[in-house]
Amino acid sequence: MKNIKFALKNIAILALLISSFIACDKDFATVGSDIIGQNNFDSERQKFEVIAYTNPLGPVQTNNLPLNYLGAYNDPLYGLTSANFVSQVSSSLLAPDFGTNVELDSVILTVPYFSRRTEVNADGTTIYKLDSLFGSGQVQLEIFENKYFLSDFDPNVEFDTPLRYFSNMTSSSSTINPTLLEGTPLYSNPNFTPSNEEIELWNEEDEVTERLAPALRVKFDNEFWQTKIIAKQGQPELSNANQFSNYFRGLYFKVTPINDDGSLILMNFGSSAANITLYYTKDPFTEGADRVQSTYVINFSGNRVNFLNNQFNFAIPEGNPVTGDEKLYLKGGGGSTAVIDIFNSGTNENGYSPEFTSFKNDFVETDADGKFVKAKRLVNEANLVFYVDQTLVEGNEPNRIYLYDLKNGTPLLDYFVDAINNNIPANSVVNHLGPLQRVGNTPSGEGIKYKIRITEHINNLLLRDSTNVKLGLAVSANVNLENTIPQYKVLTTDDALVNKIPVSSILTPRGTVLYGNNTTDEQKKLYLEIYYTEPNN
């Protein structure tokens, strides 16, 4: 069924693209008929007023995110964000037979960091750089046995409705008791920071047997695991998946900032390389033979939830939907987004405000029902340009922001037709969602502006009578995620304008401040700029 839906989605997008090409061809032919080879066109630029305002967010849904982050990050402007994490676990082998006279050698937790190789030394060691790491300070890291059962379904709703968990330690039906998360302490490191060093594994002869990329790697004390797992051989607790998940409810990773500082890193607990491995030996099958070495693997699976604590330096201001704001405050990790209202779309349910009707009449001819007939002006390019307030932001702003259909929680058409749409997030969809332009075009330069191209969106409004919906604007950790993952719920009233949020905004603690439409600085004021061509006769 999933493949069928995916195929239908692609067919729909392809059909829309074909129709747009046909429409554009028809429009251009109408405008330029019988004038081929003549200089009968003028290229013009026109600015249109928009309304843009900040929207502070309530707690956001954080269960089953594609990635999770752990640590603490102190944004110079917004303040401290702490990220804790709880995950269910599953057994790689149900009803295991560990053997006889089992001796547990070691228990190792491994969760790889996102990293890339930068250099290989002559001795074979590799130098790595960690990706998605924010800050460089230390934190206290503690790992507990979780005693809180992360249910898959909401018990208060029928028909197997999935249970949502939110960043403030609540669920759709109740508040999570933190004392249940902090069961038995299994590990504590008072001075933890993610390391970019390669991990070397040695044998008894002091020889390197394996080299691993940087990872969170913890050696647990054996006693807990001996009692919790090995001693339960043949017991109901390990016999099936449901029994196991209720018996061993997972691990809770708790971080405490040190002096209101720390470091925060994005991690993939769903990776096959992320697990807890019990290394043990047992009696051989053949008498007199060497003892047999074996392993038992516990994976991170089921519900995984991030808990985020934002200790803001100031209250993010509530925006003005009537006049718009002087400044737009965007903060990831459940902080705030912005609403972009083009042509005063809130006048009626179809977005046909007087401003939009006037704009449409200038650009296209319509019939009595308001349907498109032919173009008066051909839209070549339409942009929203957001300037960074460098007096507030200190160079830590995100490289990407994401503009989307606020009503439907989907990308704009420009997202899908962007020719530069690949698997590398930093370089993907850059024609539509222009990366941050910095002073000197250097990674450390102060941020200047983001240029968001919405040409196809505007043409959709003009040529195909699309609804003029409000748009959302958010910081983004990975713009590629928005093509495949539905938006996540915001804990708010059902009738709130913003009740969902892009997943890529949850997955970054970064924030920025942009000039809005209500600023007195005309050079940095937010406009919709449209470049168009019309007949010169």
Coordinates of C-alpha atoms in Angstrom, one line a residue:
M1 CA 0.0 0.0 0.0
K2 CA 2.8 2.4 0.9
N3 CA 4.4 1.8 -2.6
I4 CA 1.1 2.5 -4.3
K5 CA 0.6 5.8 -2.4
F6 CA 4.2 6.8 -3.3
A7 CA 3.6 6.0 -7.0
L8 CA 0.3 7.9 -7.0
K9 CA 2.0 10.9 -5.4
N10 CA 4.7 10.8 -8.1
I11 CA 2.1 10.5 -10.9
A12 CA 0.2 13.5 -9.4
I13 CA 3.4 15.6 -9.3
L14 CA 4.3 14.6 -12.8
A15 CA 0.8 15.5 -14.1
L16 CA 1.0 18.9 -12.3
L17 CA 4.4 19.6 -13.9
I18 CA 3.1 18.7 -17.4
S19 CA 0.0 20.8 -17.0
S20 CA 2.2 23.7 -15.8
F21 CA 4.4 23.4 -18.9
I22 CA 1.3 23.3 -21.1
A23 CA -0.2 26.3 -19.4
C24 CA 3.1 28.3 -19.6
D25 CA 3.4 27.5 -23.2
K26 CA -0.2 28.6 -23.9
D27 CA 0.3 31.8 -21.9
F28 CA 3.5 32.7 -23.6
A29 CA 2.1 32.0 -27.0
T30 CA -0.9 34.3 -26.2
V31 CA 1.3 37.1 -25.0
G32 CA 3.8 36.9 -27.8
S33 CA 1.8 35.8 -30.9
D34 CA 2.9 37.2 -34.2
I35 CA 5.8 39.1 -32.7
I36 CA 8.6 36.5 -32.9
G37 CA 11.9 38.3 -33.6
Q38 CA 10.7 41.7 -32.5
N39 CA 11.7 43.5 -29.3
N40 CA 8.1 43.9 -28.1
F41 CA 8.6 42.9 -24.4
D42 CA 9.6 45.0 -21.4
S43 CA 11.0 43.3 -18.3
E44 CA 9.8 44.8 -15.1
R45 CA 10.2 44.4 -11.4
Q46 CA 7.4 45.2 -8.9
K47 CA 7.3 44.9 -5.1
F48 CA 4.2 43.8 -3.2
E49 CA 3.4 44.2 0.5
V50 CA 3.1 41.1 2.6
I51 CA 2.3 40.6 6.3
A52 CA 4.7 38.5 8.3
Y53 CA 4.6 37.8 12.0
T54 CA 6.2 35.5 14.7
N55 CA 4.3 32.5 16.1
P56 CA 5.7 31.2 19.4
L57 CA 5.1 27.4 19.7
G58 CA 3.8 25.3 22.5
P59 CA 5.3 21.8 23.2
V60 CA 5.9 19.8 20.0
Q61 CA 5.5 16.2 19.3
T62 CA 8.8 14.3 19.5
N63 CA 8.0 10.6 19.5
N64 CA 9.5 8.6 16.6
L65 CA 11.5 11.4 15.1
P66 CA 13.7 10.2 12.3
L67 CA 16.7 11.4 14.4
N68 CA 17.2 12.4 18.0
Y69 CA 19.5 14.7 19.8
L70 CA 21.1 14.6 23.2
G71 CA 22.9 17.3 25.2
A72 CA 22.7 21.0 26.0
Y73 CA 23.3 24.0 23.8
N74 CA 23.4 27.6 24.8
D75 CA 22.3 29.8 21.9
P76 CA 23.9 33.3 22.4
L77 CA 20.6 35.0 21.7
Y78 CA 17.8 32.6 22.7
G79 CA 19.3 30.8 25.6
L80 CA 19.8 27.2 26.8
T81 CA 18.2 24.2 25.3
S82 CA 18.6 20.8 27.0
A83 CA 17.7 17.6 25.2
N84 CA 17.0 14.3 27.0
F85 CA 16.0 11.1 25.4
V86 CA 14.1 7.9 26.2
S87 CA 13.8 4.8 24.0
Q88 CA 12.2 1.4 24.1
V89 CA 14.4 -1.5 23.3
S90 CA 13.9 -4.9 21.6
S91 CA 15.6 -8.3 21.7
S92 CA 17.5 -9.6 18.7
L93 CA 16.6 -13.1 19.8
L94 CA 13.4 -14.2 21.6
A95 CA 13.5 -17.0 24.1
P96 CA 17.3 -17.1 24.0
D97 CA 19.3 -20.1 25.0
F98 CA 22.5 -18.6 26.5
G99 CA 23.9 -22.1 27.3
T100 CA 25.4 -23.4 30.5
N101 CA 27.8 -21.8 33.0
V102 CA 27.4 -18.4 31.3
E103 CA 30.0 -15.8 32.2
L104 CA 29.2 -12.2 31.2
D105 CA 32.4 -10.6 29.9
S106 CA 31.2 -7.1 29.1
V107 CA 28.2 -5.0 28.1
I108 CA 28.8 -2.3 25.5
L109 CA 26.4 0.5 24.3
T110 CA 27.2 2.0 21.0
V111 CA 25.5 4.8 19.1
P112 CA 27.5 6.2 16.1
Y113 CA 27.7 9.9 15.7
F114 CA 27.3 11.6 12.3
S115 CA 30.8 12.1 11.2
R116 CA 33.0 12.4 8.1
R117 CA 36.6 11.5 7.4
T118 CA 38.9 14.5 6.9
E119 CA 42.4 12.8 6.9
V120 CA 44.0 9.4 7.1
N121 CA 47.4 9.3 8.8
A122 CA 50.4 7.1 7.7
D123 CA 49.8 4.8 10.7
G124 CA 46.3 4.0 9.5
T125 CA 44.4 6.2 11.9
T126 CA 41.6 8.3 10.6
I127 CA 40.8 11.9 11.6
Y128 CA 37.1 12.7 11.8
K129 CA 34.9 15.8 12.0
L130 CA 31.6 15.5 13.8
D131 CA 28.5 16.7 12.0
S132 CA 25.4 18.1 13.6
L133 CA 27.3 19.1 16.8
F134 CA 26.3 22.3 18.5
G135 CA 28.5 23.8 21.2
S136 CA 31.7 22.4 22.7
G137 CA 31.2 22.4 26.4
Q138 CA 30.8 19.5 28.8
V139 CA 27.6 18.1 30.3
Q140 CA 26.8 15.5 32.9
L141 CA 25.4 12.4 31.2
E142 CA 23.4 9.8 33.1
I143 CA 21.8 6.6 31.7
F144 CA 18.9 5.0 33.6
E145 CA 16.7 2.0 33.3
N146 CA 13.4 3.4 32.2
K147 CA 10.3 2.3 34.3
Y148 CA 7.7 4.2 32.3
F149 CA 5.8 2.2 29.7
L150 CA 5.8 4.0 26.3
S151 CA 2.4 2.8 24.9
D152 CA 1.9 2.8 21.1
F153 CA -1.8 3.6 21.3
D154 CA -4.0 6.1 23.1
P155 CA -6.1 4.2 25.7
N156 CA -8.7 7.0 25.7
V157 CA -9.4 6.9 22.0
E158 CA -10.9 4.0 20.0
F159 CA -9.7 2.5 16.7
D160 CA -6.0 2.1 17.7
T161 CA -5.2 5.9 17.6
P162 CA -1.4 6.4 18.0
L163 CA -0.4 8.0 21.2
R164 CA 1.6 11.2 20.8
Y165 CA 4.4 12.2 23.1
F166 CA 5.5 15.8 23.5
S167 CA 8.7 17.7 24.3
N168 CA 7.5 18.7 27.7
M169 CA 7.2 15.2 29.1
T170 CA 3.5 14.8 28.3
S171 CA 1.5 12.5 26.1
S172 CA -1.9 12.8 24.5
S173 CA -3.5 11.4 27.6
S174 CA -1.3 12.1 30.6
T175 CA 1.9 13.7 32.1
I176 CA 5.0 11.5 32.3
N177 CA 6.3 11.1 35.9
P178 CA 10.0 11.8 35.7
T179 CA 10.7 9.5 38.6
L180 CA 9.7 6.6 36.5
L181 CA 12.1 7.5 33.8
E182 CA 15.0 7.6 36.3
G183 CA 14.8 4.0 37.4
T184 CA 18.1 2.3 38.1
P185 CA 21.2 4.4 37.3
L186 CA 23.4 2.4 35.0
Y187 CA 26.0 4.9 34.0
S188 CA 27.2 8.4 34.9
N189 CA 29.8 10.7 33.4
P190 CA 30.1 14.1 35.1
N191 CA 32.2 15.6 32.2
F192 CA 30.8 14.2 29.0
T193 CA 31.4 15.7 25.5
P194 CA 31.1 14.0 22.1
S195 CA 34.5 13.0 20.9
N196 CA 35.6 13.0 17.2
E197 CA 38.3 10.4 17.9
E198 CA 38.4 7.1 16.1
I199 CA 37.6 4.1 18.4
E200 CA 40.2 1.4 18.4
L201 CA 39.4 -2.2 19.5
W202 CA 42.3 -4.3 20.9
N203 CA 42.9 -8.0 21.5
E204 CA 44.7 -9.6 24.3
E205 CA 48.0 -9.3 22.5
D206 CA 47.6 -5.5 22.4
E207 CA 46.9 -5.5 18.7
V208 CA 44.3 -3.3 17.0
T209 CA 41.6 -5.6 15.6
E210 CA 39.1 -3.0 14.5
R211 CA 38.7 0.7 14.0
L212 CA 35.3 2.4 14.4
A213 CA 34.0 5.8 13.5
P214 CA 33.3 8.1 16.4
A215 CA 30.4 7.0 18.6
L216 CA 28.8 7.3 22.0
R217 CA 30.4 4.1 23.5
V218 CA 29.7 3.1 27.1
K219 CA 30.9 0.1 29.0
F220 CA 28.2 -0.8 31.6
D221 CA 28.7 -2.6 34.9
N222 CA 27.9 -6.3 34.4
E223 CA 25.8 -6.9 37.5
F224 CA 22.6 -5.3 36.3
W225 CA 22.6 -7.1 32.9
Q226 CA 23.4 -10.4 34.6
T227 CA 20.3 -10.1 36.7
K228 CA 18.1 -8.4 34.1
I229 CA 18.9 -10.5 31.1
I230 CA 21.1 -13.6 31.6
A231 CA 19.4 -14.8 34.7
K232 CA 16.0 -14.7 32.9
Q233 CA 16.9 -17.5 30.5
G234 CA 13.8 -19.7 30.0
Q235 CA 11.6 -17.2 31.8
P236 CA 8.4 -15.6 30.3
E237 CA 10.1 -12.1 30.3
L238 CA 12.3 -13.0 27.3
S239 CA 9.8 -15.3 25.6
N240 CA 8.1 -12.9 23.2
A241 CA 8.2 -9.2 22.0
N242 CA 5.3 -8.0 24.2
Q243 CA 6.6 -9.7 27.3
F244 CA 10.1 -8.3 26.7
S245 CA 9.0 -4.7 26.1
N246 CA 6.8 -4.7 29.2
Y247 CA 9.6 -6.2 31.3
F248 CA 12.5 -4.1 30.0
R249 CA 11.0 -0.7 29.2
G250 CA 14.1 0.8 27.8
L251 CA 16.8 3.4 28.7
Y252 CA 16.6 7.0 29.6
F253 CA 19.5 9.3 28.7
K254 CA 19.5 12.4 31.0
V255 CA 21.8 15.4 30.5
T256 CA 22.5 18.2 33.0
P257 CA 24.2 21.3 31.7
I258 CA 27.4 22.5 33.4
N259 CA 27.4 26.3 34.2
D260 CA 24.5 26.8 31.7
D261 CA 26.6 25.5 28.9
G262 CA 27.4 22.2 27.1
S263 CA 27.3 20.5 23.7
L264 CA 24.4 18.9 21.9
I265 CA 24.6 16.3 19.1
L266 CA 22.2 14.8 16.6
M267 CA 22.2 11.0 16.7
N268 CA 20.5 8.1 14.8
F269 CA 19.3 5.7 17.5
G270 CA 17.4 3.8 14.8
S271 CA 20.6 2.8 13.0
S272 CA 21.5 -0.9 12.9
A273 CA 24.8 0.0 14.5
A274 CA 23.1 1.5 17.5
N275 CA 22.6 -1.2 20.1
I276 CA 23.6 -2.7 23.5
T277 CA 25.7 -5.9 23.0
L278 CA 26.2 -8.4 25.8
Y279 CA 29.5 -10.4 25.3
Y280 CA 29.6 -13.7 27.2
T281 CA 31.2 -17.1 27.1
K282 CA 29.5 -20.5 27.8
D283 CA 30.5 -24.2 28.1
P284 CA 31.3 -25.8 24.7
F285 CA 29.1 -28.4 23.1
T286 CA 32.1 -30.8 23.0
E287 CA 33.7 -31.8 26.3
G288 CA 37.3 -30.6 26.6
A289 CA 36.9 -27.9 23.9
D290 CA 37.5 -24.2 24.5
R291 CA 34.6 -22.2 25.9
V292 CA 32.4 -20.6 23.3
Q293 CA 32.2 -16.9 22.8
S294 CA 28.8 -15.4 22.0
T295 CA 26.8 -12.2 22.0
Y296 CA 23.3 -11.1 22.7
V297 CA 22.1 -7.8 21.1
I298 CA 19.5 -5.4 22.3
N299 CA 18.3 -2.8 19.7
F300 CA 16.8 0.6 20.1
S301 CA 13.3 0.2 18.6
G302 CA 9.7 1.0 19.3
N303 CA 8.9 4.4 20.7
R304 CA 11.7 6.9 21.0
V305 CA 11.0 10.3 22.6
N306 CA 13.0 13.5 23.0
F307 CA 12.3 15.8 25.9
L308 CA 13.3 19.4 25.3
N309 CA 13.8 22.1 27.9
N310 CA 14.0 25.6 26.5
Q311 CA 15.2 28.2 29.0
F312 CA 14.8 31.3 26.9
N313 CA 16.6 34.5 27.7
F314 CA 13.5 36.4 26.8
A315 CA 9.9 35.6 26.0
I316 CA 9.5 35.2 22.3
P317 CA 6.9 37.9 21.3
E318 CA 3.5 37.0 20.0
G319 CA 3.2 38.3 16.5
N320 CA 0.6 40.8 15.1
P321 CA -1.4 39.2 12.3
V322 CA -3.0 42.5 11.3
T323 CA 0.0 44.8 10.8
G324 CA 2.9 42.2 10.8
D325 CA 6.1 42.4 12.8
E326 CA 9.2 44.5 12.7
K327 CA 11.3 41.3 13.6
L328 CA 10.6 37.7 12.9
Y329 CA 11.9 35.3 15.6
L330 CA 12.6 31.8 14.3
K331 CA 13.8 29.2 16.8
G332 CA 14.2 25.4 16.2
G333 CA 13.5 22.7 18.8
G334 CA 10.0 23.8 19.4
G335 CA 10.7 27.5 19.8
S336 CA 8.9 29.6 17.2
T337 CA 8.0 29.9 13.5
A338 CA 6.6 32.7 11.4
V339 CA 3.5 33.2 9.4
I340 CA 3.8 34.8 5.9
D341 CA 0.6 36.2 4.6
I342 CA 0.7 37.2 0.9
F343 CA -2.0 39.5 -0.4
N344 CA -4.0 39.4 2.9
S345 CA -5.1 35.8 2.4
G346 CA -7.3 35.8 5.6
T347 CA -10.1 37.8 4.1
N348 CA -12.1 34.7 3.1
E349 CA -11.7 31.0 2.8
N350 CA -10.5 31.2 -0.8
G351 CA -7.9 33.8 -0.2
Y352 CA -9.6 36.2 -2.5
S353 CA -8.9 39.4 -0.7
P354 CA -9.2 42.8 -2.5
E355 CA -5.4 42.9 -2.6
F356 CA -5.2 39.5 -4.3
T357 CA -8.0 40.3 -6.7
S358 CA -6.2 43.5 -7.8
F359 CA -3.0 41.6 -8.3
K360 CA -4.6 38.9 -10.3
N361 CA -6.4 41.4 -12.5
D362 CA -3.1 43.0 -13.4
F363 CA -1.5 39.8 -14.4
V364 CA -4.2 37.6 -16.0
E365 CA -7.5 37.8 -17.7
T366 CA -10.3 35.8 -16.2
D367 CA -13.9 34.8 -17.2
A368 CA -17.1 35.6 -15.4
D369 CA -16.4 32.8 -12.8
G370 CA -12.9 34.1 -12.1
K371 CA -11.2 31.3 -14.1
F372 CA -8.0 31.9 -16.0
V373 CA -8.3 32.8 -19.7
K374 CA -5.0 34.3 -20.7
A375 CA -2.0 36.1 -19.3
K376 CA -1.4 39.8 -19.4
R377 CA 2.0 39.6 -17.8
L378 CA 4.3 36.6 -17.7
V379 CA 5.9 36.0 -14.3
N380 CA 9.6 35.2 -14.8
E381 CA 10.6 35.1 -11.1
A382 CA 9.0 35.7 -7.7
N383 CA 11.0 36.0 -4.5
L384 CA 10.7 36.6 -0.8
V385 CA 14.0 38.0 0.5
F386 CA 14.5 37.7 4.3
Y387 CA 17.3 39.9 5.8
V388 CA 19.1 38.8 9.0
D389 CA 19.2 41.2 11.9
Q390 CA 22.9 41.2 12.4
T391 CA 22.6 43.3 15.5
L392 CA 20.9 40.4 17.4
V393 CA 22.3 37.3 15.7
E394 CA 26.0 36.5 16.3
G395 CA 26.8 34.2 13.4
N396 CA 25.2 31.1 14.8
E397 CA 22.1 31.2 12.6
P398 CA 21.0 28.2 10.5
N399 CA 22.1 27.9 6.9
R400 CA 18.6 26.9 5.8
I401 CA 15.1 28.0 6.4
Y402 CA 12.0 26.3 5.0
L403 CA 8.9 27.9 3.5
Y404 CA 5.7 25.8 3.3
D405 CA 2.0 25.7 2.8
L406 CA 0.7 26.4 6.4
K407 CA -2.8 25.1 5.8
N408 CA -1.9 21.7 4.4
G409 CA 1.6 21.3 6.0
T410 CA 3.2 20.5 2.6
P411 CA 6.1 22.0 0.5
L412 CA 5.3 24.5 -2.2
L413 CA 5.3 23.5 -5.8
D414 CA 8.7 25.2 -6.2
Y415 CA 10.1 22.5 -3.9
F416 CA 9.2 19.7 -6.3
V417 CA 10.3 21.4 -9.5
D418 CA 13.7 22.5 -8.2
A419 CA 16.2 20.8 -10.5
I420 CA 18.8 20.8 -7.7
N421 CA 17.0 18.2 -5.5
N422 CA 19.5 15.6 -4.3
N423 CA 20.5 13.5 -1.3
I424 CA 22.9 16.1 0.2
P425 CA 20.8 18.3 2.4
A426 CA 23.2 21.3 2.4
N427 CA 23.1 21.4 -1.4
S428 CA 19.5 20.3 -2.0
V429 CA 16.6 22.5 -3.3
V430 CA 18.8 25.6 -3.3
N431 CA 17.0 27.4 -6.2
H432 CA 13.8 27.4 -4.2
L433 CA 15.2 27.5 -0.6
G434 CA 18.3 29.7 -1.0
P435 CA 20.9 29.0 1.6
L436 CA 22.0 31.8 3.9
Q437 CA 24.2 34.3 2.1
R438 CA 27.1 35.3 4.4
V439 CA 29.6 38.1 4.4
G440 CA 32.6 37.1 2.3
N441 CA 30.8 33.9 1.3
T442 CA 32.7 32.2 4.2
P443 CA 31.1 29.7 6.7
S444 CA 32.1 32.0 9.6
G445 CA 30.8 35.2 7.9
E446 CA 27.9 37.1 9.4
G447 CA 24.5 36.1 7.8
I448 CA 23.1 38.6 5.3
K449 CA 19.9 37.2 3.8
Y450 CA 17.9 34.2 2.6
K451 CA 16.3 34.3 -0.9
I452 CA 13.3 32.1 -1.2
R453 CA 12.0 31.7 -4.8
I454 CA 8.3 31.1 -5.1
T455 CA 7.8 31.5 -8.9
E456 CA 5.8 28.3 -9.4
H457 CA 3.6 29.1 -6.3
I458 CA 2.7 32.5 -7.7
N459 CA 2.0 31.0 -11.2
N460 CA -0.2 28.4 -9.5
L461 CA -2.3 31.2 -8.0
L462 CA -2.5 33.0 -11.3
L463 CA -2.9 30.3 -13.9
R464 CA -4.6 27.5 -12.0
D465 CA -6.8 29.3 -9.6
S466 CA -5.0 27.8 -6.6
T467 CA -6.1 28.9 -3.1
N468 CA -4.0 31.8 -1.7
V469 CA -3.1 30.1 1.7
K470 CA -0.9 31.5 4.4
L471 CA 2.7 30.2 4.4
G472 CA 4.8 29.0 7.3
L473 CA 8.5 29.8 7.8
A474 CA 10.8 27.8 10.0
V475 CA 14.5 27.0 10.5
S476 CA 15.5 23.7 9.0
A477 CA 18.1 21.1 9.9
N478 CA 17.5 19.1 6.7
V479 CA 15.2 20.3 4.0
N480 CA 15.0 16.9 2.4
L481 CA 13.0 15.5 5.2
E482 CA 10.0 17.6 4.4
N483 CA 9.3 15.7 1.1
T484 CA 8.8 12.4 2.9
I485 CA 7.8 13.0 6.5
P486 CA 4.4 14.4 7.6
Q487 CA 4.5 17.4 9.9
Y488 CA 4.4 16.8 13.7
K489 CA 1.7 18.0 16.1
V490 CA 2.0 21.1 18.2
L491 CA 0.3 20.9 21.6
T492 CA -2.3 23.6 21.2
T493 CA -6.0 24.2 20.7
D494 CA -7.5 22.4 17.7
D495 CA -8.5 25.7 16.1
A496 CA -5.0 27.3 16.3
L497 CA -3.6 28.6 13.1
V498 CA -0.3 26.7 13.7
N499 CA -1.0 23.2 15.0
K500 CA 1.7 21.4 13.2
I501 CA 5.4 22.0 12.6
P502 CA 8.0 20.8 10.0
V503 CA 10.1 17.9 11.4
S504 CA 13.3 19.5 10.2
S505 CA 12.6 22.5 12.5
I506 CA 12.3 20.2 15.6
L507 CA 15.7 18.7 14.8
T508 CA 17.8 21.8 15.3
P509 CA 18.4 24.0 18.3
R510 CA 19.5 27.0 16.1
G511 CA 17.6 30.2 15.8
T512 CA 17.7 33.5 13.9
V513 CA 16.0 36.9 13.7
L514 CA 14.8 38.3 10.4
Y515 CA 13.5 41.7 9.4
G516 CA 9.7 41.6 8.9
N517 CA 7.4 43.8 6.8
N518 CA 6.8 46.3 9.6
T519 CA 10.4 47.6 9.9
T520 CA 11.4 51.2 9.1
D521 CA 14.6 50.0 7.4
E522 CA 13.4 50.0 3.8
Q523 CA 16.6 48.4 2.6
K524 CA 15.8 45.3 4.7
K525 CA 12.1 45.3 4.7
L526 CA 10.3 42.1 3.6
Y527 CA 8.5 42.3 0.3
L528 CA 7.3 39.9 -2.4
E529 CA 9.3 40.9 -5.5
I530 CA 8.1 39.8 -8.9
Y531 CA 10.0 40.1 -12.2
Y532 CA 7.6 39.9 -15.1
T533 CA 7.4 40.5 -18.9
E534 CA 4.5 42.1 -20.7
P535 CA 3.9 43.2 -24.4
N536 CA 5.3 46.6 -25.3
N537 CA 2.3 47.5 -27.4

